[in-house]
Amino acid sequence: MIVLKVGGNVINNPATLHEGLDYFSGLLEPAVLVHGGGRRASQVITEMGREPVMVDGRRVTDRATLEIVTMVYAGLLNKDLVAQLQSRGTNAIGLSGADGNAVLAEKRPVGAIDYGFAGDVTAVNASLLDALLRLGLRPVICPITHDRRGQLLNTNADTIANETATALARLEHPVNLQYCFELPGVLTDVNDPGSVIPVLTPETYAEYRSSGKIAGGMVPKLDNAFAALRAGVREVAIGNIAALRAGGGTRIRLA
């Protein structure tokens, strides 16, 4: 199985998005799509007269912001992606975390920063996803989860992708996790597309982090990648569609 996560920069670029959906539709393996869309959400928040608040790449989600991101993620973006996949002959089904208890979460505890209605994943309903895949459907999961007590939560899409891949691996499926974004891979120099790191291990990752060559939003993405491998996911790759299609990008390995 393949779990493909596409980020907001891919979704916001029509040409890149079409390329990504073509790739997903052409996969021969059972596949799950997890999508973000933070840039589109920030645009709508601004258009509605509010100011998006981000801390270390994470959105601070007050009640009004939660309503907006739910509309954008679970409504506009999710259903648009499903419709575009249907036009390619891929029988997709859109899901929020609340649908079929697909993704359960708990509200993040208040620490140094109060992230509001941000959710930390507690469980993924792998049996539901497995059943949908066996029916020939391809789940498309947005980053809105719930806590089983009636509260929706805004949850990081990279984390949902990691937890989804891990949950499916526990059902003894060989699972590959792919993070698709706008760059050809993890770079040592963000201004040089040719500086792709072909393979990252825990040791080399620590070295690149200590030197500052890997920083910012790439850190939680890679932390998720290594966590997925330790939990039984077979392979993790990071790159743009061209790189993933060619078997390139950055491959994450434990050794």
GROMACS .gro file of N, CA, C and O in nm, residues 51-136:
model
  344
   51GLU      N    1  -0.673   3.736   1.115
   51GLU     CA    2  -0.529   3.726   1.094
   51GLU      C    3  -0.483   3.584   1.126
   51GLU      O    4  -0.498   3.537   1.240
   52PRO      N    5  -0.427   3.511   1.027
   52PRO     CA    6  -0.375   3.378   1.058
   52PRO      C    7  -0.260   3.388   1.159
   52PRO      O    8  -0.176   3.478   1.150
   53VAL      N    9  -0.257   3.297   1.255
   53VAL     CA   10  -0.151   3.296   1.356
   53VAL      C   11  -0.080   3.161   1.348
   53VAL      O   12  -0.141   3.056   1.367
   54MET      N   13   0.052   3.166   1.320
   54MET     CA   14   0.133   3.045   1.310
   54MET      C   15   0.249   3.055   1.408
   54MET      O   16   0.310   3.162   1.422
   55VAL      N   17   0.282   2.945   1.472
   55VAL     CA   18   0.398   2.939   1.562
   55VAL      C   19   0.476   2.813   1.525
   55VAL      O   20   0.424   2.702   1.536
   56ASP      N   21   0.600   2.833   1.479
   56ASP     CA   22   0.686   2.720   1.440
   56ASP      C   23   0.615   2.630   1.338
   56ASP      O   24   0.623   2.507   1.345
   57GLY      N   25   0.546   2.693   1.242
   57GLY     CA   26   0.481   2.619   1.136
   57GLY      C   27   0.349   2.555   1.176
   57GLY      O   28   0.286   2.488   1.094
   58ARG      N   29   0.304   2.575   1.300
   58ARG     CA   30   0.179   2.517   1.348
   58ARG      C   31   0.075   2.628   1.364
   58ARG      O   32   0.105   2.735   1.417
   59ARG      N   33  -0.049   2.599   1.321
   59ARG     CA   34  -0.153   2.700   1.327
   59ARG      C   35  -0.216   2.706   1.467
   59ARG      O   36  -0.254   2.603   1.523
   60VAL      N   37  -0.226   2.828   1.519
   60VAL     CA   38  -0.303   2.850   1.641
   60VAL      C   39  -0.450   2.858   1.598
   60VAL      O   40  -0.488   2.941   1.517
   61THR      N   41  -0.531   2.767   1.654
   61THR     CA   42  -0.668   2.747   1.604
   61THR      C   43  -0.768   2.782   1.713
   61THR      O   44  -0.803   2.699   1.797
   62ASP      N   45  -0.816   2.908   1.710
   62ASP     CA   46  -0.924   2.944   1.800
   62ASP      C   47  -1.055   2.893   1.741
   62ASP      O   48  -1.057   2.831   1.634
   63ARG      N   49  -1.166   2.916   1.809
   63ARG     CA   50  -1.293   2.858   1.765
   63ARG      C   51  -1.334   2.907   1.626
   63ARG      O   52  -1.379   2.830   1.542
   64ALA      N   53  -1.317   3.038   1.600
   64ALA     CA   54  -1.354   3.091   1.469
   64ALA      C   55  -1.264   3.034   1.359
   64ALA      O   56  -1.310   3.001   1.249
   65THR      N   57  -1.135   3.022   1.389
   65THR     CA   58  -1.042   2.964   1.291
   65THR      C   59  -1.075   2.818   1.264
   65THR      O   60  -1.066   2.772   1.150
   66LEU      N   61  -1.115   2.746   1.368
   66LEU     CA   62  -1.154   2.605   1.350
   66LEU      C   63  -1.270   2.594   1.251
   66LEU      O   64  -1.270   2.504   1.165
   67GLU      N   65  -1.368   2.682   1.263
   67GLU     CA   66  -1.481   2.678   1.170
   67GLU      C   67  -1.435   2.701   1.026
   67GLU      O   68  -1.479   2.632   0.932
   68ILE      N   69  -1.341   2.794   1.008
   68ILE     CA   70  -1.294   2.825   0.872
   68ILE      C   71  -1.212   2.709   0.815
   68ILE      O   72  -1.233   2.668   0.700
   69VAL      N   73  -1.119   2.656   0.894
   69VAL     CA   74  -1.035   2.549   0.839
   69VAL      C   75  -1.116   2.422   0.815
   69VAL      O   76  -1.087   2.345   0.723
   70THR      N   77  -1.220   2.400   0.895
   70THR     CA   78  -1.308   2.285   0.868
   70THR      C   79  -1.378   2.302   0.734
   70THR      O   80  -1.387   2.208   0.654
   71MET      N   81  -1.427   2.423   0.707
   71MET     CA   82  -1.491   2.449   0.578
   71MET      C   83  -1.394   2.430   0.462
   71MET      O   84  -1.429   2.371   0.360
   72VAL      N   85  -1.271   2.478   0.481
   72VAL     CA   86  -1.173   2.472   0.372
   72VAL      C   87  -1.122   2.329   0.352
   72VAL      O   88  -1.121   2.277   0.240
   73TYR      N   89  -1.078   2.264   0.461
   73TYR     CA   90  -1.018   2.132   0.449
   73TYR      C   91  -1.121   2.024   0.416
   73TYR      O   92  -1.106   1.949   0.319
   74ALA      N   93  -1.223   2.014   0.502
   74ALA     CA   94  -1.320   1.905   0.488
   74ALA      C   95  -1.423   1.932   0.380
   74ALA      O   96  -1.487   1.839   0.331
   75GLY      N   97  -1.440   2.058   0.342
   75GLY     CA   98  -1.535   2.093   0.238
   75GLY      C   99  -1.468   2.121   0.106
   75GLY      O  100  -1.450   2.033   0.022
   76LEU      N  101  -1.426   2.244   0.086
   76LEU     CA  102  -1.373   2.289  -0.042
   76LEU      C  103  -1.262   2.202  -0.098
   76LEU      O  104  -1.273   2.148  -0.208
   77LEU      N  105  -1.153   2.186  -0.023
   77LEU     CA  106  -1.037   2.115  -0.077
   77LEU      C  107  -1.062   1.966  -0.090
   77LEU      O  108  -1.030   1.905  -0.193
   78ASN      N  109  -1.117   1.904   0.014
   78ASN     CA  110  -1.138   1.760   0.011
   78ASN      C  111  -1.229   1.719  -0.103
   78ASN      O  112  -1.198   1.626  -0.179
   79LYS      N  113  -1.340   1.788  -0.119
   79LYS     CA  114  -1.435   1.748  -0.223
   79LYS      C  115  -1.384   1.783  -0.363
   79LYS      O  116  -1.413   1.713  -0.460
   80ASP      N  117  -1.305   1.890  -0.373
   80ASP     CA  118  -1.245   1.922  -0.502
   80ASP      C  119  -1.146   1.814  -0.544
   80ASP      O  120  -1.144   1.771  -0.660
   81LEU      N  121  -1.065   1.767  -0.449
   81LEU     CA  122  -0.970   1.660  -0.481
   81LEU      C  123  -1.043   1.532  -0.519
   81LEU      O  124  -1.004   1.463  -0.615
   82VAL      N  125  -1.148   1.499  -0.447
   82VAL     CA  126  -1.226   1.378  -0.479
   82VAL      C  127  -1.285   1.390  -0.620
   82VAL      O  128  -1.279   1.296  -0.701
   83ALA      N  129  -1.342   1.506  -0.652
   83ALA     CA  130  -1.402   1.525  -0.785
   83ALA      C  131  -1.297   1.514  -0.895
   83ALA      O  132  -1.322   1.454  -1.001
   84GLN      N  133  -1.179   1.571  -0.870
   84GLN     CA  134  -1.074   1.564  -0.971
   84GLN      C  135  -1.023   1.421  -0.990
   84GLN      O  136  -0.990   1.380  -1.102
   85LEU      N  137  -1.018   1.345  -0.881
   85LEU     CA  138  -0.978   1.205  -0.894
   85LEU      C  139  -1.085   1.125  -0.967
   85LEU      O  140  -1.053   1.038  -1.050
   86GLN      N  141  -1.211   1.153  -0.940
   86GLN     CA  142  -1.319   1.084  -1.012
   86GLN      C  143  -1.309   1.110  -1.162
   86GLN      O  144  -1.335   1.022  -1.244
   87SER      N  145  -1.270   1.232  -1.199
   87SER     CA  146  -1.257   1.264  -1.342
   87SER      C  147  -1.145   1.185  -1.408
   87SER      O  148  -1.141   1.172  -1.530
   88ARG      N  149  -1.055   1.131  -1.325
   88ARG     CA  150  -0.945   1.050  -1.377
   88ARG      C  151  -0.976   0.901  -1.369
   88ARG      O  152  -0.889   0.818  -1.392
   89GLY      N  153  -1.098   0.867  -1.333
   89GLY     CA  154  -1.136   0.727  -1.323
   89GLY      C  155  -1.097   0.661  -1.194
   89GLY      O  156  -1.102   0.538  -1.183
   90THR      N  157  -1.059   0.741  -1.093
   90THR     CA  158  -1.022   0.687  -0.963
   90THR      C  159  -1.140   0.705  -0.868
   90THR      O  160  -1.182   0.818  -0.842
   91ASN      N  161  -1.193   0.596  -0.816
   91ASN     CA  162  -1.311   0.602  -0.731
   91ASN      C  163  -1.270   0.639  -0.589
   91ASN      O  164  -1.246   0.554  -0.504
   92ALA      N  165  -1.260   0.770  -0.566
   92ALA     CA  166  -1.213   0.822  -0.438
   92ALA      C  167  -1.329   0.849  -0.344
   92ALA      O  168  -1.442   0.872  -0.387
   93ILE      N  169  -1.300   0.845  -0.215
   93ILE     CA  170  -1.399   0.878  -0.113
   93ILE      C  171  -1.334   0.972  -0.013
   93ILE      O  172  -1.229   0.941   0.044
   94GLY      N  173  -1.393   1.090   0.008
   94GLY     CA  174  -1.337   1.189   0.099
   94GLY      C  175  -1.378   1.164   0.242
   94GLY      O  176  -1.492   1.129   0.271
   95LEU      N  177  -1.282   1.182   0.333
   95LEU     CA  178  -1.307   1.156   0.475
   95LEU      C  179  -1.246   1.266   0.560
   95LEU      O  180  -1.133   1.310   0.536
   96SER      N  181  -1.321   1.311   0.660
   96SER     CA  182  -1.261   1.381   0.772
   96SER      C  183  -1.236   1.277   0.880
   96SER      O  184  -1.280   1.162   0.869
   97GLY      N  185  -1.168   1.316   0.985
   97GLY     CA  186  -1.144   1.222   1.094
   97GLY      C  187  -1.271   1.172   1.160
   97GLY      O  188  -1.274   1.062   1.215
   98ALA      N  189  -1.378   1.254   1.154
   98ALA     CA  190  -1.504   1.215   1.218
   98ALA      C  191  -1.579   1.110   1.139
   98ALA      O  192  -1.661   1.037   1.195
   99ASP      N  193  -1.556   1.100   1.009
   99ASP     CA  194  -1.628   1.004   0.925
   99ASP      C  195  -1.578   0.863   0.951
   99ASP      O  196  -1.462   0.830   0.925
  100GLY      N  197  -1.668   0.779   1.005
  100GLY     CA  198  -1.629   0.642   1.037
  100GLY      C  199  -1.524   0.635   1.146
  100GLY      O  200  -1.453   0.535   1.156
  101ASN      N  201  -1.514   0.741   1.229
  101ASN     CA  202  -1.405   0.748   1.328
  101ASN      C  203  -1.270   0.725   1.263
  101ASN      O  204  -1.182   0.657   1.318
  102ALA      N  205  -1.252   0.784   1.144
  102ALA     CA  206  -1.130   0.757   1.067
  102ALA      C  207  -1.004   0.798   1.142
  102ALA      O  208  -0.904   0.725   1.143
  103VAL      N  209  -1.006   0.915   1.205
  103VAL     CA  210  -0.889   0.962   1.279
  103VAL      C  211  -0.936   1.027   1.409
  103VAL      O  212  -1.005   1.129   1.407
  104LEU      N  213  -0.897   0.968   1.521
  104LEU     CA  214  -0.931   1.023   1.651
  104LEU      C  215  -0.814   1.104   1.706
  104LEU      O  216  -0.697   1.073   1.678
  105ALA      N  217  -0.846   1.207   1.782
  105ALA     CA  218  -0.742   1.292   1.838
  105ALA      C  219  -0.787   1.348   1.972
  105ALA      O  220  -0.905   1.338   2.009
  106GLU      N  221  -0.693   1.407   2.042
  106GLU     CA  222  -0.721   1.479   2.166
  106GLU      C  223  -0.670   1.621   2.151
  106GLU      O  224  -0.568   1.645   2.086
  107LYS      N  225  -0.740   1.715   2.213
  107LYS     CA  226  -0.697   1.854   2.210
  107LYS      C  227  -0.560   1.867   2.275
  107LYS      O  228  -0.535   1.811   2.382
  108ARG      N  229  -0.470   1.936   2.205
  108ARG     CA  230  -0.334   1.949   2.254
  108ARG      C  231  -0.333   2.024   2.387
  108ARG      O  232  -0.392   2.133   2.399
  109PRO      N  233  -0.266   1.971   2.489
  109PRO     CA  234  -0.260   2.041   2.618
  109PRO      C  235  -0.194   2.178   2.603
  109PRO      O  236  -0.106   2.198   2.518
  110VAL      N  237  -0.236   2.271   2.684
  110VAL     CA  238  -0.177   2.404   2.682
  110VAL      C  239  -0.041   2.399   2.751
  110VAL      O  240  -0.029   2.356   2.866
  111GLY      N  241   0.062   2.441   2.678
  111GLY     CA  242   0.196   2.449   2.734
  111GLY      C  243   0.243   2.592   2.729
  111GLY      O  244   0.171   2.685   2.766
  112ALA      N  245   0.366   2.611   2.679
  112ALA     CA  246   0.418   2.747   2.664
  112ALA      C  247   0.332   2.825   2.565
  112ALA      O  248   0.322   2.948   2.572
  113ILE      N  249   0.270   2.751   2.470
  113ILE     CA  250   0.182   2.812   2.370
  113ILE      C  251   0.049   2.740   2.374
  113ILE      O  252   0.043   2.617   2.382
  114ASP      N  253  -0.058   2.817   2.368
  114ASP     CA  254  -0.192   2.759   2.359
  114ASP      C  255  -0.230   2.754   2.211
  114ASP      O  256  -0.258   2.856   2.150
  115TYR      N  257  -0.230   2.632   2.155
  115TYR     CA  258  -0.262   2.616   2.013
  115TYR      C  259  -0.413   2.607   1.989
  115TYR      O  260  -0.456   2.585   1.876
  116GLY      N  261  -0.490   2.622   2.093
  116GLY     CA  262  -0.635   2.621   2.076
  116GLY      C  263  -0.686   2.483   2.041
  116GLY      O  264  -0.648   2.383   2.102
  117PHE      N  265  -0.771   2.477   1.937
  117PHE     CA  266  -0.834   2.350   1.898
  117PHE      C  267  -0.746   2.272   1.800
  117PHE      O  268  -0.791   2.228   1.694
  118ALA      N  269  -0.620   2.257   1.837
  118ALA     CA  270  -0.528   2.171   1.762
  118ALA      C  271  -0.536   2.031   1.822
  118ALA      O  272  -0.547   2.016   1.944
  119GLY      N  273  -0.530   1.930   1.736
  119GLY     CA  274  -0.545   1.794   1.784
  119GLY      C  275  -0.419   1.711   1.767
  119GLY      O  276  -0.345   1.728   1.669
  120ASP      N  277  -0.393   1.624   1.861
  120ASP     CA  278  -0.287   1.526   1.852
  120ASP      C  279  -0.350   1.388   1.832
  120ASP      O  280  -0.437   1.347   1.910
  121VAL      N  281  -0.308   1.318   1.729
  121VAL     CA  282  -0.371   1.191   1.690
  121VAL      C  283  -0.354   1.086   1.799
  121VAL      O  284  -0.245   1.067   1.853
  122THR      N  285  -0.465   1.019   1.829
  122THR     CA  286  -0.460   0.908   1.925
  122THR      C  287  -0.486   0.773   1.858
  122THR      O  288  -0.444   0.670   1.910
  123ALA      N  289  -0.558   0.772   1.745
  123ALA     CA  290  -0.586   0.645   1.678
  123ALA      C  291  -0.631   0.671   1.534
  123ALA      O  292  -0.694   0.773   1.504
  124VAL      N  293  -0.598   0.577   1.447
  124VAL     CA  294  -0.647   0.576   1.308
  124VAL      C  295  -0.724   0.447   1.287
  124VAL      O  296  -0.678   0.340   1.328
  125ASN      N  297  -0.841   0.457   1.227
  125ASN     CA  298  -0.926   0.340   1.205
  125ASN      C  299  -0.877   0.265   1.081
  125ASN      O  300  -0.933   0.277   0.971
  126ALA      N  301  -0.771   0.187   1.100
  126ALA     CA  302  -0.710   0.115   0.989
  126ALA      C  303  -0.806   0.012   0.929
  126ALA      O  304  -0.803  -0.013   0.808
  127SER      N  305  -0.890  -0.048   1.011
  127SER     CA  306  -0.985  -0.147   0.959
  127SER      C  307  -1.082  -0.084   0.860
  127SER      O  308  -1.116  -0.145   0.758
  128LEU      N  309  -1.127   0.039   0.889
  128LEU     CA  310  -1.213   0.110   0.796
  128LEU      C  311  -1.141   0.137   0.665
  128LEU      O  312  -1.195   0.111   0.556
  129LEU      N  313  -1.020   0.189   0.673
  129LEU     CA  314  -0.945   0.222   0.552
  129LEU      C  315  -0.917   0.095   0.471
  129LEU      O  316  -0.927   0.095   0.348
  130ASP      N  317  -0.881  -0.012   0.540
  130ASP     CA  318  -0.854  -0.139   0.473
  130ASP      C  319  -0.978  -0.189   0.401
  130ASP      O  320  -0.971  -0.236   0.287
  131ALA      N  321  -1.095  -0.177   0.466
  131ALA     CA  322  -1.220  -0.222   0.403
  131ALA      C  323  -1.252  -0.139   0.280
  131ALA      O  324  -1.295  -0.193   0.177
  132LEU      N  325  -1.232  -0.009   0.288
  132LEU     CA  326  -1.258   0.078   0.173
  132LEU      C  327  -1.165   0.044   0.057
  132LEU      O  328  -1.206   0.037  -0.059
  133LEU      N  329  -1.038   0.020   0.090
  133LEU     CA  330  -0.942  -0.016  -0.014
  133LEU      C  331  -0.979  -0.149  -0.080
  133LEU      O  332  -0.968  -0.165  -0.202
  134ARG      N  333  -1.026  -0.244  -0.001
  134ARG     CA  334  -1.065  -0.375  -0.056
  134ARG      C  335  -1.189  -0.361  -0.146
  134ARG      O  336  -1.211  -0.445  -0.234
  135LEU      N  337  -1.269  -0.257  -0.125
  135LEU     CA  338  -1.385  -0.231  -0.211
  135LEU      C  339  -1.346  -0.156  -0.339
  135LEU      O  340  -1.431  -0.126  -0.422
  136GLY      N  341  -1.218  -0.125  -0.351
  136GLY     CA  342  -1.172  -0.053  -0.470
  136GLY      C  343  -1.181   0.097  -0.458
  136GLY      O  344  -1.163   0.169  -0.556
   0.00000   0.00000   0.00000
